[in-house]
CSV table of C-alpha atoms in Angstrom, one decimal:
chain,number,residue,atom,x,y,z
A,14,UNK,CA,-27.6,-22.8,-85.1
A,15,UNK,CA,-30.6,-25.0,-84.7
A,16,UNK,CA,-28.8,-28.2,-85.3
A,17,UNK,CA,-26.3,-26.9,-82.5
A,18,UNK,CA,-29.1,-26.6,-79.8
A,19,UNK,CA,-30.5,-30.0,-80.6
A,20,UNK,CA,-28.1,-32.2,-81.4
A,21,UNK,CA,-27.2,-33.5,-77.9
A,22,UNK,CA,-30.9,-34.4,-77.1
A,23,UNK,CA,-32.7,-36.8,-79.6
A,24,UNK,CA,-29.9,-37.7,-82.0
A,25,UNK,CA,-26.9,-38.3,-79.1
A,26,UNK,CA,-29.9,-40.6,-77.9
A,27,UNK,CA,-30.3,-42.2,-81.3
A,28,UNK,CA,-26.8,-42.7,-81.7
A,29,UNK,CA,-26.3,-44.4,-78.4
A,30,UNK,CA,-29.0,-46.5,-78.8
A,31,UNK,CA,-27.4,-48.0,-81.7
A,32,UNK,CA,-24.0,-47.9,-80.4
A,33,UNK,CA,-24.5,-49.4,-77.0
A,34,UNK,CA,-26.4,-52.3,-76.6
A,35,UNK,CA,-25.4,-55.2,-79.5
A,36,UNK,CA,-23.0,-54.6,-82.6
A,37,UNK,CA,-24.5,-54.3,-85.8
A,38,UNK,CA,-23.1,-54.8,-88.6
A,39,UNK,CA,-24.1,-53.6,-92.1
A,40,UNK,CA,-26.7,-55.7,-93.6
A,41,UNK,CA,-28.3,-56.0,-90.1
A,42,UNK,CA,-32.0,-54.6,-88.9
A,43,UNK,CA,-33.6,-52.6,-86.4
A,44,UNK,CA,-36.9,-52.2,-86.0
A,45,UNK,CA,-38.9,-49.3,-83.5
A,46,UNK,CA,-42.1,-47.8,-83.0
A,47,UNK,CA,-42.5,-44.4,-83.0
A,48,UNK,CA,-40.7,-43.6,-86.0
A,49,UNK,CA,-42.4,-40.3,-86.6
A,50,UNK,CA,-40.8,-38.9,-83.5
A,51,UNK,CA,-37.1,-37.1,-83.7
A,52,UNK,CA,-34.9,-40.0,-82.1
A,53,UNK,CA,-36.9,-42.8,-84.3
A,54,UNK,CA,-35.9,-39.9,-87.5
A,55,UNK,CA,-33.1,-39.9,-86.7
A,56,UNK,CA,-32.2,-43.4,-85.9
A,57,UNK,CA,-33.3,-44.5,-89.2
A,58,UNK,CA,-30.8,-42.2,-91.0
A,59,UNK,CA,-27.7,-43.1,-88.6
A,60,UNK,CA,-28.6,-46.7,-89.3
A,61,UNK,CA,-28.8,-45.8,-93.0
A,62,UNK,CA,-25.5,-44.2,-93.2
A,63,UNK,CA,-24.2,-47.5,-91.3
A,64,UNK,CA,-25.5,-49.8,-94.0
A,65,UNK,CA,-28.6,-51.1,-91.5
A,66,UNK,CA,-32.2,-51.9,-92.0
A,67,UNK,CA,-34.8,-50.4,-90.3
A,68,UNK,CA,-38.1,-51.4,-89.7
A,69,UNK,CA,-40.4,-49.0,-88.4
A,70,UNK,CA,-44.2,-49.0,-87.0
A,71,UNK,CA,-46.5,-45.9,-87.0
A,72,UNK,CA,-49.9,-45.6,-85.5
A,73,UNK,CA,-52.8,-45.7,-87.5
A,74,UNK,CA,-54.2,-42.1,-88.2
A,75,UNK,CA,-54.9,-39.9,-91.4
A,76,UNK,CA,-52.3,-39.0,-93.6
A,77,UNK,CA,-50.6,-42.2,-93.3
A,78,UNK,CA,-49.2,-42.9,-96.5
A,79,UNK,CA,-47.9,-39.5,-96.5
A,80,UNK,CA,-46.0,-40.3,-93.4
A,81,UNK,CA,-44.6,-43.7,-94.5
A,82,UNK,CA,-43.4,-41.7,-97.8
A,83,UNK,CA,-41.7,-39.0,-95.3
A,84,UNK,CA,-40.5,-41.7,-93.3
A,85,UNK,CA,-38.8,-43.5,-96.8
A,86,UNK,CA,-37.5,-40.5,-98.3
A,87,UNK,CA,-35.4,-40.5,-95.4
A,88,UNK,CA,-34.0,-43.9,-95.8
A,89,UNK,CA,-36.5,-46.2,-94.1
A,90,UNK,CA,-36.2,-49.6,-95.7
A,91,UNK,CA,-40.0,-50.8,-94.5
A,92,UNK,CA,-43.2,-49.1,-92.9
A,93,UNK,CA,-46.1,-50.5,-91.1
A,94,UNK,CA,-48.9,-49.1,-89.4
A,95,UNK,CA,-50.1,-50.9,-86.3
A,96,UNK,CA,-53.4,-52.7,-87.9
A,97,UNK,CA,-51.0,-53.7,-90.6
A,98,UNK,CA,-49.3,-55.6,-88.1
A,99,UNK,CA,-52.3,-57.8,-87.2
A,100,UNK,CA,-51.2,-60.8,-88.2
A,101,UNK,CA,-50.3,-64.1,-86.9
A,102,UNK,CA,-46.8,-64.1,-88.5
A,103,UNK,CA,-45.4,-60.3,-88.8
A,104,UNK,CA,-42.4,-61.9,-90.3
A,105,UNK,CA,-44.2,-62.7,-93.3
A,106,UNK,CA,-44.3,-59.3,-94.4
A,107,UNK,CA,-40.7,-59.1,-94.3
A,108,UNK,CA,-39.6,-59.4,-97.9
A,109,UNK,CA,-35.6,-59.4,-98.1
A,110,UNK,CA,-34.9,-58.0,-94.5
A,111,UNK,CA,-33.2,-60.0,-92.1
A,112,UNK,CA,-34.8,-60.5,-88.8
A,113,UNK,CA,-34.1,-57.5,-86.4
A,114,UNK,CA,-31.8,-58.1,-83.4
A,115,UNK,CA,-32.8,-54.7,-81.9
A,116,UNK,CA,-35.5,-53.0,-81.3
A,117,UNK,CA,-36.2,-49.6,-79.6
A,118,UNK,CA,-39.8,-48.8,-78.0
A,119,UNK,CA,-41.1,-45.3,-76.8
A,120,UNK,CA,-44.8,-46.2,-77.0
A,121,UNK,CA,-45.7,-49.1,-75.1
A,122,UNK,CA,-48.6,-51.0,-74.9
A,123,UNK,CA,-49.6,-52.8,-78.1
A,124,UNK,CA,-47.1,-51.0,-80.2
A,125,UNK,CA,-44.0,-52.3,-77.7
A,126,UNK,CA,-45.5,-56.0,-78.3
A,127,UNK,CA,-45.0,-55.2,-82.4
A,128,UNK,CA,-41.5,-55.0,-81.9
A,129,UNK,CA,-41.3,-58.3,-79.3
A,130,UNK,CA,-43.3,-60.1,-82.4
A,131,UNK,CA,-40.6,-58.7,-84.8
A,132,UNK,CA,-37.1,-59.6,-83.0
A,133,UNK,CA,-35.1,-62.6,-84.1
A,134,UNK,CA,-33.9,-65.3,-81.2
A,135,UNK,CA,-31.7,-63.9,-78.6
A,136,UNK,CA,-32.7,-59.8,-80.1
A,137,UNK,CA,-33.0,-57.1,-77.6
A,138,UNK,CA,-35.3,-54.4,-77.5
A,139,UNK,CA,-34.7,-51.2,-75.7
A,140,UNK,CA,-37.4,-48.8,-74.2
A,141,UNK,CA,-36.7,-45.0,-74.2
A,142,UNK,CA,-40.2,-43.7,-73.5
A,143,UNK,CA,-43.5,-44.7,-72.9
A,144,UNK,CA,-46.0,-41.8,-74.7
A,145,UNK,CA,-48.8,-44.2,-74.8
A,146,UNK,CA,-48.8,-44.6,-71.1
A,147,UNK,CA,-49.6,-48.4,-71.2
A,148,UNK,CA,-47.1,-51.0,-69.5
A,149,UNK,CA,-45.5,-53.5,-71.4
A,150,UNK,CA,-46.7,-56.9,-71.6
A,151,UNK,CA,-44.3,-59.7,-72.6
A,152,UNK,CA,-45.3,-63.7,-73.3
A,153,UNK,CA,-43.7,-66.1,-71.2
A,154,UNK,CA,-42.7,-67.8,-74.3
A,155,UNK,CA,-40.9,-64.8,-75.7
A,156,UNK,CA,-38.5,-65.1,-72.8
A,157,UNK,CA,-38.5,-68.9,-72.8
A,158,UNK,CA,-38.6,-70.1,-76.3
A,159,UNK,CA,-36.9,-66.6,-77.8
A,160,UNK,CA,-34.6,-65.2,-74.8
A,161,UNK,CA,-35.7,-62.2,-75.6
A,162,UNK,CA,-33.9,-59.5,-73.5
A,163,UNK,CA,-35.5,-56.1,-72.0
A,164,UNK,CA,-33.3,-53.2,-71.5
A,165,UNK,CA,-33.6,-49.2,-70.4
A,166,UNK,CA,-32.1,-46.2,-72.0
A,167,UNK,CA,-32.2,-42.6,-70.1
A,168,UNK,CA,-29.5,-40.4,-71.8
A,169,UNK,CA,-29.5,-37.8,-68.6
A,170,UNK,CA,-28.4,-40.9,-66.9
A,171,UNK,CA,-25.8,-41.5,-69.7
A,172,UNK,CA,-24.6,-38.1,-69.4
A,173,UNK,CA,-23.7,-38.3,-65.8
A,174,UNK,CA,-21.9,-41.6,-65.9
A,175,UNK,CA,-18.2,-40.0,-66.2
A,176,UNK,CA,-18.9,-39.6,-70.0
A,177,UNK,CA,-18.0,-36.2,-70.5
A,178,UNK,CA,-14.8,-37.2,-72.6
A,179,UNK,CA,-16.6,-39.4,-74.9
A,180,UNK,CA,-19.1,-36.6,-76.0
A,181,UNK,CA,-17.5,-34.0,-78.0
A,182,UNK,CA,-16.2,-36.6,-80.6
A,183,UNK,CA,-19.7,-38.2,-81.0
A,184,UNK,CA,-21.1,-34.6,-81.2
A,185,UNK,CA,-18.7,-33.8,-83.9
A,186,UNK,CA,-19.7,-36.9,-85.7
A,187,UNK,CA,-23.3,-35.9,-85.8
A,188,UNK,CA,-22.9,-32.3,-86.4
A,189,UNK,CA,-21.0,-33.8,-89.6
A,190,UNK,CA,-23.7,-36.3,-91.0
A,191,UNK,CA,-26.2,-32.8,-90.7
A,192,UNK,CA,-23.3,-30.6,-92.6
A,193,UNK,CA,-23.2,-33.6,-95.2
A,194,UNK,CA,-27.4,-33.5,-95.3
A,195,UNK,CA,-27.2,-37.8,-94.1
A,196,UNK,CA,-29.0,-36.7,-90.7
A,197,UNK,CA,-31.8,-34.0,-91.0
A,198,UNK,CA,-35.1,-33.3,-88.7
A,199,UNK,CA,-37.7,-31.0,-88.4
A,200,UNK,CA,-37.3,-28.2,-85.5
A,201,UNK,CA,-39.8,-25.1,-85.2
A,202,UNK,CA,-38.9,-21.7,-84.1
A,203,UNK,CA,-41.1,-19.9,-81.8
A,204,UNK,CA,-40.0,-16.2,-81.0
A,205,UNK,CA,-38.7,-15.9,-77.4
A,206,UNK,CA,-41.2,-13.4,-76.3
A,207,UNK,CA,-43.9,-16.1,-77.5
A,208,UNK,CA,-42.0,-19.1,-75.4
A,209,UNK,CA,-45.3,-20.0,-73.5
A,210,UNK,CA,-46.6,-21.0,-76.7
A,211,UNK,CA,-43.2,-23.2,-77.5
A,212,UNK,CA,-43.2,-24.8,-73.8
A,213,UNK,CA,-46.8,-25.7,-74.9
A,214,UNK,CA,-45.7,-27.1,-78.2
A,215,UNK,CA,-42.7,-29.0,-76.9
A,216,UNK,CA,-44.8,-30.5,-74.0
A,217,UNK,CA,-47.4,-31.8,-76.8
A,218,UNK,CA,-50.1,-29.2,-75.4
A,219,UNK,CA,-51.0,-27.9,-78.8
A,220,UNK,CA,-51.1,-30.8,-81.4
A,221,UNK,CA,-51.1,-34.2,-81.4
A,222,UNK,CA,-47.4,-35.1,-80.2
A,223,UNK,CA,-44.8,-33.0,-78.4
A,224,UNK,CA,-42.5,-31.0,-81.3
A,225,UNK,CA,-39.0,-30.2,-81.2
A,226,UNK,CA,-39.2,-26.3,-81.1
A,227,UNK,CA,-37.1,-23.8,-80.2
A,228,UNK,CA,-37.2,-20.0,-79.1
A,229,UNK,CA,-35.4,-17.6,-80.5
């Protein structure tokens, strides 16, 4: 039942994210910040179960290694928090990975630069969100010397482009990879006659992120 609420929010927007702005092919990489959120979950199991890399940056913050380990077990191939990332050549720490041609932002600020610094020539990265409520700042060079490519993704927007037809098999396929255990997230349930208390935990009110949490 819980899967069937949520699965045409964050995961339809995971999957169309991977789906809709380059091919990838397995062996391929992705990399994102905000991995701890639901769509970056998810988008590292759907790339997973596609035979693609993902390469994923968390904020500094306590518990870290904990996360990274969450953030593993679910099929992340590599983990970086953002001071990590303070390097002159990020690349470096890529061990086997190929260079990402897509990327996927919901932060911006510092942590949408860390996934510029990480995309190969030509590689796109695609905003969703912007929870850190700082603008993105791109080099000159990144668009000159890497023809790096900026691109938007609002799923409502999605929804009501004549889409309708197109849905119910992509919903199928993702209510599939949960039956099968390949696409799994954490969802809280919050007695209706308590909903205040949910609309304060899905708005981010009470904690340090907004929470996928629904009433019952």
């Amino acid at each position: 039942m819980e899967y069937a609420a949520t699965i045409t929010v964050n995961p339809l927007t995971a999957l169309r994210m991977l789906e809709d702005f380059i091919t990838l092919n397995p062996g391929d990489a992705i990399v994102q910040n905000g991995a701890t959120s639901i769509v970056g979950q998810c988008i590292i199991q759907l790339a997973q179960y596609r035979g693609v890399h993902s390469i994923n940056v968390i904020r500094d913050r306590a518990g870290s290694d904990e996360v990274k380990e969450k953030l593993k077990n679910l099929g992340a191939d590599e983990v970086f928090t953002e001071s990590q990332l303070e390097v002159k050549n990020v690349k470096g720490l890529l061990t086997n990975l190929p260079e990402p041609a897509l990327g996927f932002n919901c932060v911006g600020g510092n942590a949408a630069s860390l996934v510029l610094k990480f995309l190969r020539q030509g590689g796109t990265m695609v905003t969703y969100g912007g929870m850190s409520k700082k603008p993105i700042t791109v080099s000159t060079s990144s668009f000159i010397f890497k023809d790096l490519s900026l691109r938007g993704f609002w799923l409502q927007k999605w929804m009501s482009s004549d889409k309708t037809n197109e849905c119910r098999p992509m919903i199928d396929y993702l209510l599939d990879r949960a039956r099968e255990g390949k696409l799994k997230y954490e969802m809280e349930l919050v007695p209706f006659n308590d909903f205040h208390t949910a609309l304060d935990k899905a708005l981010g009110k009470l904690g340090s992120q907004p929470k996928q949490v629904l009433t019952f």
